[in-house]
CSV table of C-alpha atoms in Angstrom, one decimal:
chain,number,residue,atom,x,y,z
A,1,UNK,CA,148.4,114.5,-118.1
A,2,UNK,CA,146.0,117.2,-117.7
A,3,UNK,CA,144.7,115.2,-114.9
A,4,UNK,CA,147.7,115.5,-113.6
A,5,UNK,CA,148.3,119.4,-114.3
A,6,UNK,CA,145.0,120.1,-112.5
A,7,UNK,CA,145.5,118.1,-109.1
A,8,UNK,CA,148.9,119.9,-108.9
A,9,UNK,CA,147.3,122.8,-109.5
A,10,UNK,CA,145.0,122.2,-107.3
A,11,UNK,CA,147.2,120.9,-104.5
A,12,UNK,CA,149.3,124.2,-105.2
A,13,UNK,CA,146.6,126.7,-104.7
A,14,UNK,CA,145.5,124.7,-101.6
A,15,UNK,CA,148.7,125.0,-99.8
A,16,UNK,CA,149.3,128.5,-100.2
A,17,UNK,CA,145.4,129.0,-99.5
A,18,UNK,CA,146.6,127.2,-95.9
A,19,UNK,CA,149.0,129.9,-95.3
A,20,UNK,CA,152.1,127.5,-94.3
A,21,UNK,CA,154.6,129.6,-95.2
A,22,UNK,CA,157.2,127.0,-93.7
A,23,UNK,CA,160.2,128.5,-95.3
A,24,UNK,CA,159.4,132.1,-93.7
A,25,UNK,CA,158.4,130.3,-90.3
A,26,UNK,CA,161.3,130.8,-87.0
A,27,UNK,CA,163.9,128.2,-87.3
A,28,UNK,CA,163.3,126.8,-83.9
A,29,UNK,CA,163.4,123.1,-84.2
A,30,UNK,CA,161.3,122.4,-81.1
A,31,UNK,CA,159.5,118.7,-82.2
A,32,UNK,CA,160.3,116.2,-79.9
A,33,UNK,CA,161.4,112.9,-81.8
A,34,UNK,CA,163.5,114.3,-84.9
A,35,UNK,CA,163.8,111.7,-87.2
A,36,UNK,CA,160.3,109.6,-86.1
A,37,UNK,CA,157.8,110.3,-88.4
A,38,UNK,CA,155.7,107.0,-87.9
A,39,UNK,CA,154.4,106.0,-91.3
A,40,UNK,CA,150.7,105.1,-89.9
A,41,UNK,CA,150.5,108.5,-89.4
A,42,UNK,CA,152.3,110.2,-92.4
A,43,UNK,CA,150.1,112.7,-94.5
A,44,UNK,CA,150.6,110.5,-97.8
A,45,UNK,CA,147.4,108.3,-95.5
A,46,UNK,CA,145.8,111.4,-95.2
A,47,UNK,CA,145.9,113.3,-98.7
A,48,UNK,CA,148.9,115.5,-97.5
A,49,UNK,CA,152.3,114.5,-98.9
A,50,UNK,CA,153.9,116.9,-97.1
A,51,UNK,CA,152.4,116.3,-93.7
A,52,UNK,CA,153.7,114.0,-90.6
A,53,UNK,CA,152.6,113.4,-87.0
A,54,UNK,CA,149.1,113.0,-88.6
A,55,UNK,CA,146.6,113.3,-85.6
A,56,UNK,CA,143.0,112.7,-86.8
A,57,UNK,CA,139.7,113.3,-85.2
A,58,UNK,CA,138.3,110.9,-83.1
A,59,UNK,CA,134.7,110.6,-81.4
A,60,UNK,CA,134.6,114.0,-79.2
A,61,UNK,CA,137.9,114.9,-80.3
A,62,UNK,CA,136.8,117.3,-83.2
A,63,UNK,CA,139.6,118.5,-85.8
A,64,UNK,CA,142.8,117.6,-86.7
A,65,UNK,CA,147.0,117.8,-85.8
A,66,UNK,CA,149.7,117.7,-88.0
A,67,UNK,CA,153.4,119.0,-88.9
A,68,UNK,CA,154.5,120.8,-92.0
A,69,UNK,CA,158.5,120.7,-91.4
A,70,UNK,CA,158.7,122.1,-87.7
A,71,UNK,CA,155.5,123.5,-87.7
A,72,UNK,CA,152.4,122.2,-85.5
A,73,UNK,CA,149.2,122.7,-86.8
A,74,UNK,CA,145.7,122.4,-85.5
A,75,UNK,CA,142.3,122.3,-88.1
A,76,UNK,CA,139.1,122.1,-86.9
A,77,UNK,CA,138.3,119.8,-90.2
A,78,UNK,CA,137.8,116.3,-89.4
A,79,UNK,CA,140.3,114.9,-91.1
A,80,UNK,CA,140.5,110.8,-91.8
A,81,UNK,CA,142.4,108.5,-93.1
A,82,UNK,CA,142.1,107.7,-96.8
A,83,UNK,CA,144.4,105.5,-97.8
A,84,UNK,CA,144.6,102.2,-95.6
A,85,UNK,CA,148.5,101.9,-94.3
A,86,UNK,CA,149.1,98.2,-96.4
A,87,UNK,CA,148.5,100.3,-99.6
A,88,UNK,CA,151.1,101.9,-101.1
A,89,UNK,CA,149.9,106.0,-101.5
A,90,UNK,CA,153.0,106.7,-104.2
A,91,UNK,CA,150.6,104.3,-106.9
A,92,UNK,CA,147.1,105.6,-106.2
A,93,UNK,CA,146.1,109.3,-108.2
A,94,UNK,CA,147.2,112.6,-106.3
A,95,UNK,CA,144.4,113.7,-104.1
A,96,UNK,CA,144.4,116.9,-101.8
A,97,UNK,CA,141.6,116.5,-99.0
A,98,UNK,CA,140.8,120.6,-98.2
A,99,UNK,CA,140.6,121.6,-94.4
A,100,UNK,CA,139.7,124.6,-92.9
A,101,UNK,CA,142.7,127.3,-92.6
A,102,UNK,CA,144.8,125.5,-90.2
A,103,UNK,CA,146.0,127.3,-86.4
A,104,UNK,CA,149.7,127.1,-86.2
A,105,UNK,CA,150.7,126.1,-82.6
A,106,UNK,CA,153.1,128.0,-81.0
A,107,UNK,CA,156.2,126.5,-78.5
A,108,UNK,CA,154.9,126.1,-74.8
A,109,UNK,CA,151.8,127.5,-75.9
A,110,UNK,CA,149.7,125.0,-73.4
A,111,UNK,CA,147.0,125.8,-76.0
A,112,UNK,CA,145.8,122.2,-76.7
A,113,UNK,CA,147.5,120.1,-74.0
A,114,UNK,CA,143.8,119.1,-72.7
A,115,UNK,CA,142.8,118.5,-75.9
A,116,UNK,CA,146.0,116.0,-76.8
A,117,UNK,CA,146.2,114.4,-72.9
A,118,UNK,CA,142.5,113.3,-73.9
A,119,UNK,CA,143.0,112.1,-77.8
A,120,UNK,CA,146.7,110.4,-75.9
A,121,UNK,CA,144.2,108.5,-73.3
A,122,UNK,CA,142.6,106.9,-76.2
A,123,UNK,CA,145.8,106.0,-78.1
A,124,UNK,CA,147.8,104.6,-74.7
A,125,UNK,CA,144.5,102.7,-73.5
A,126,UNK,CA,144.3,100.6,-77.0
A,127,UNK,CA,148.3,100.2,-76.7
A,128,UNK,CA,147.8,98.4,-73.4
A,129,UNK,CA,145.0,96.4,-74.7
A,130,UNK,CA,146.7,95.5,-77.0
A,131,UNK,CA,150.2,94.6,-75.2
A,132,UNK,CA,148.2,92.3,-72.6
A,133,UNK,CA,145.9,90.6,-74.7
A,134,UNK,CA,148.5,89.6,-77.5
A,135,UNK,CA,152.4,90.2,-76.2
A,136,UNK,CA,152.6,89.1,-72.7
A,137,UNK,CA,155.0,86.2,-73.9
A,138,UNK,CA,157.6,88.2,-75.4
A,139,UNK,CA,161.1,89.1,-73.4
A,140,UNK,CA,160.4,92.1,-71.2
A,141,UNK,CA,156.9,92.3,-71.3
A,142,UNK,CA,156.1,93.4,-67.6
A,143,UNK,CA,158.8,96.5,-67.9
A,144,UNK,CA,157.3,97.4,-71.0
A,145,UNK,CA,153.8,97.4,-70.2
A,146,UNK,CA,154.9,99.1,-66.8
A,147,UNK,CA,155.8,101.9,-68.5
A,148,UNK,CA,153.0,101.7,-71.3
A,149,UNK,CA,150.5,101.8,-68.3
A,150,UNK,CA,151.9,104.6,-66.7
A,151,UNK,CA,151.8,107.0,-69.4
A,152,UNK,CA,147.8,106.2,-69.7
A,153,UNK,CA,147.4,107.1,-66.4
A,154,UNK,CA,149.4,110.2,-66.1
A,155,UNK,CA,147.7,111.3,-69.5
A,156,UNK,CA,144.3,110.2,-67.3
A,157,UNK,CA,145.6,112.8,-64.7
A,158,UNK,CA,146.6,115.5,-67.2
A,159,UNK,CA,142.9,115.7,-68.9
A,160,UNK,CA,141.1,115.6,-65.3
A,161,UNK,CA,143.0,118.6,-64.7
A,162,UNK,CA,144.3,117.2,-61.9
A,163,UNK,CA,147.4,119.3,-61.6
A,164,UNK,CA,145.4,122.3,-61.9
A,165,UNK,CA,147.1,124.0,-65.0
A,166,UNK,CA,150.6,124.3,-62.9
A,167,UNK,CA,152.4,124.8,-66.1
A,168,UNK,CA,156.0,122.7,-64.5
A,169,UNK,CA,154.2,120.0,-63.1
A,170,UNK,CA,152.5,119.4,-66.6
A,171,UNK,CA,155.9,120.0,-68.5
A,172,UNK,CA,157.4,117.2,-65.9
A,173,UNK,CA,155.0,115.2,-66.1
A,174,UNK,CA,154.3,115.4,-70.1
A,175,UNK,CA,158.3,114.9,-70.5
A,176,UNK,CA,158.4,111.7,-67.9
A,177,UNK,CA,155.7,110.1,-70.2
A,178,UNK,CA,157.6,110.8,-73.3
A,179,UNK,CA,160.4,109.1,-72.5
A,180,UNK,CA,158.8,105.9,-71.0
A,181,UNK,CA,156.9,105.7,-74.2
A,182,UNK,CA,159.9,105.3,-76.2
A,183,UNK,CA,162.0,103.2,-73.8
A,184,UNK,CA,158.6,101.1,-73.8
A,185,UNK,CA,158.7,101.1,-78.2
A,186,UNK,CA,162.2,100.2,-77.9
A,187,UNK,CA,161.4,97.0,-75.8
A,188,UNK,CA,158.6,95.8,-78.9
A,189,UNK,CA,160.9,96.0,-81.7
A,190,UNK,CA,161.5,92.5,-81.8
A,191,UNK,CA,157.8,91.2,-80.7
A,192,UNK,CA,155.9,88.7,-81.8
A,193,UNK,CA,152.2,88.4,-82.0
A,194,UNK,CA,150.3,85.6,-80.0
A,195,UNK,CA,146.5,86.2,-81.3
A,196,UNK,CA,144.0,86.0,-78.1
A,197,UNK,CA,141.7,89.5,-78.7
A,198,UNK,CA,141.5,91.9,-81.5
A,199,UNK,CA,141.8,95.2,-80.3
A,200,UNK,CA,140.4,97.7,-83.0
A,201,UNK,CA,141.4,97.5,-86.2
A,202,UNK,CA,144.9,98.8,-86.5
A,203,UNK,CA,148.2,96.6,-85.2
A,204,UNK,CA,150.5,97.0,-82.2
A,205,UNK,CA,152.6,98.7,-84.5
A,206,UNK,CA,150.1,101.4,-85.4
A,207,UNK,CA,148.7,102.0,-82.3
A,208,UNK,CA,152.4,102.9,-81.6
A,209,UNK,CA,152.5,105.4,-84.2
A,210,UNK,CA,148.9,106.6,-83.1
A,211,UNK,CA,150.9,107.3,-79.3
A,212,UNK,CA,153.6,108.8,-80.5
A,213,UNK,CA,152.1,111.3,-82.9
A,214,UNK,CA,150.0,112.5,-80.1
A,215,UNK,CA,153.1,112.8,-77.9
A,216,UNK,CA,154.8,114.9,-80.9
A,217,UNK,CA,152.2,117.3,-80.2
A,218,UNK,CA,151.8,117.6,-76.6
A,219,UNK,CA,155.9,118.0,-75.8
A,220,UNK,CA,155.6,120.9,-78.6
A,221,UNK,CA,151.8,122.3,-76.8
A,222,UNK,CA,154.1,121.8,-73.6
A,223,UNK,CA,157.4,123.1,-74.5
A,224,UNK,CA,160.0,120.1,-74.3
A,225,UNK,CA,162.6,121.0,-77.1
A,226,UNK,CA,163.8,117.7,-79.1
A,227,UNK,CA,165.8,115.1,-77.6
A,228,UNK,CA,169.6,115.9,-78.0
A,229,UNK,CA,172.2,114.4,-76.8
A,230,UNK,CA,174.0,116.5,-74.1
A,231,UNK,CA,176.9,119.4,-75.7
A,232,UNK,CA,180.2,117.4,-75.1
A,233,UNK,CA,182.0,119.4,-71.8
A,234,UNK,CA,185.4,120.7,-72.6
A,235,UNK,CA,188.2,118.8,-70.8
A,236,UNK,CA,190.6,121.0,-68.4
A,237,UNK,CA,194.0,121.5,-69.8
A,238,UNK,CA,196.4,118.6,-70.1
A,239,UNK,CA,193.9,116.6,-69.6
A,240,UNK,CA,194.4,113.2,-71.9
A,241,UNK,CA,192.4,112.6,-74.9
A,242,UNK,CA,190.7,109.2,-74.5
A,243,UNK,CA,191.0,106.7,-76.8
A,244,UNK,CA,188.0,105.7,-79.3
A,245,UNK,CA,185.8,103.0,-78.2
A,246,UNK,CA,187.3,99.6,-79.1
A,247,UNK,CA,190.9,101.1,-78.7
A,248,UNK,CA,190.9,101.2,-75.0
């Protein structure tokens, strides 16, 4: 129990130490894919509970992303995984890994868009590995690895600079990549493996989590709000009320 009392403590202490004051924070719910928080990537792997979108350093990629709520972080700390993603984090002792005083990311800030469309080349490239070595007989694989392959390359054209920071063209292009991604993850639901070639160590499945938390970032870096559905359009007046669907 006292164990216990001190790694809350602890934990405590950190968090305010970080300075996410989440409850004071704007209320502007600007993260792209509400409701996908991609458990390859959730803090509990990480020694954060509370985080999501975890993005860890990789190779030249130095420090870390995450979300507290719907607020982006960057730390310079290299954070890593710490719990493998088969385990169950809820059963092992409460940990807290300590970073550096995280930067909080601000909306359309186009702050760490290099950054991310690098870190995202990474992620997409193992995804297509992946898709072609081990998926190409499941239903739909040529759309979905159409669309897989164009967001590596338009992430490829994003970090060469190519579109020489024109902030729209970026947006567009950032936004055109999101959505392919997850009309791409909505094709692989239902896949089945045929083993030919390992590709790293994590599965198809977490390399999708790996994209997409990247992705969470880069809309926010880039300023695309979440994905709503469009405000229903009042009818004119007298204008019938239609049916529910089924009814018709």
């Amino acid at each position: 129990m006292n164990y216990l009392n001190a790694a809350a403590a602890l934990a405590v202490g950190l968090f305010l130490s970080l300075g996410i004051a989440v409850a004071q924070h704007r209320t502007h719910n600007a993260g792209h894919s509400s409701g996908h928080h991609a458990p390859a990537h959730h803090g509990s792997h990480f020694g954060h509970h509370n985080w999501h979108h975890v993005v860890p350093h990789h190779g030249r990629h130095i420090g870390a992303y995450f979300t507290v709520g719907n607020v982006h972080y960057y730390t310079p700390s290299p954070v890593s995984r710490i719990v493998s993603v088969g385990s169950s984090p809820a059963l092992l002792p409460p940990r807290v890994v300590e970073v550096q005083k995280p930067v909080e990311l601000g909306f359309a800030g186009f702050t760490r868009y290099d950054d991310l469309a690098g870190r995202l080349v990474f992620e997409a490239n193992a995804m297509c590995l992946d898709m072609h070595y081990n998926y190409q007989n499941n239903k739909n694989f040529a759309n979905a690895y159409r669309d897989a392959y164009v967001v590596l390359q338009t992430a490829k054209s994003i970090q060469a600079k190519e579109h020489q920071g024109n902030r729209e063209i970026i947006r567009k292009r950032v936004d055109e990549m999101d959505r392919l991604f997850h009309h791409a993850q909505e094709e692989m639901r239902a896949w089945t493996r045929t083993a030919t070639k390992q590709i790293g160590a994590d599965t198809l499945p977490e390399k999708l989590a790996g994209v997409e938390a990247v992705l969470h970032h880069l809309c926010y870096d880039v300023g695309i709000a979440p994905h709503e559905q469009p405000a229903e359009v009042a009818p004119p007046p007298g204008e019938a009320i239609p049916p529910p669907l089924g009814k018709r």
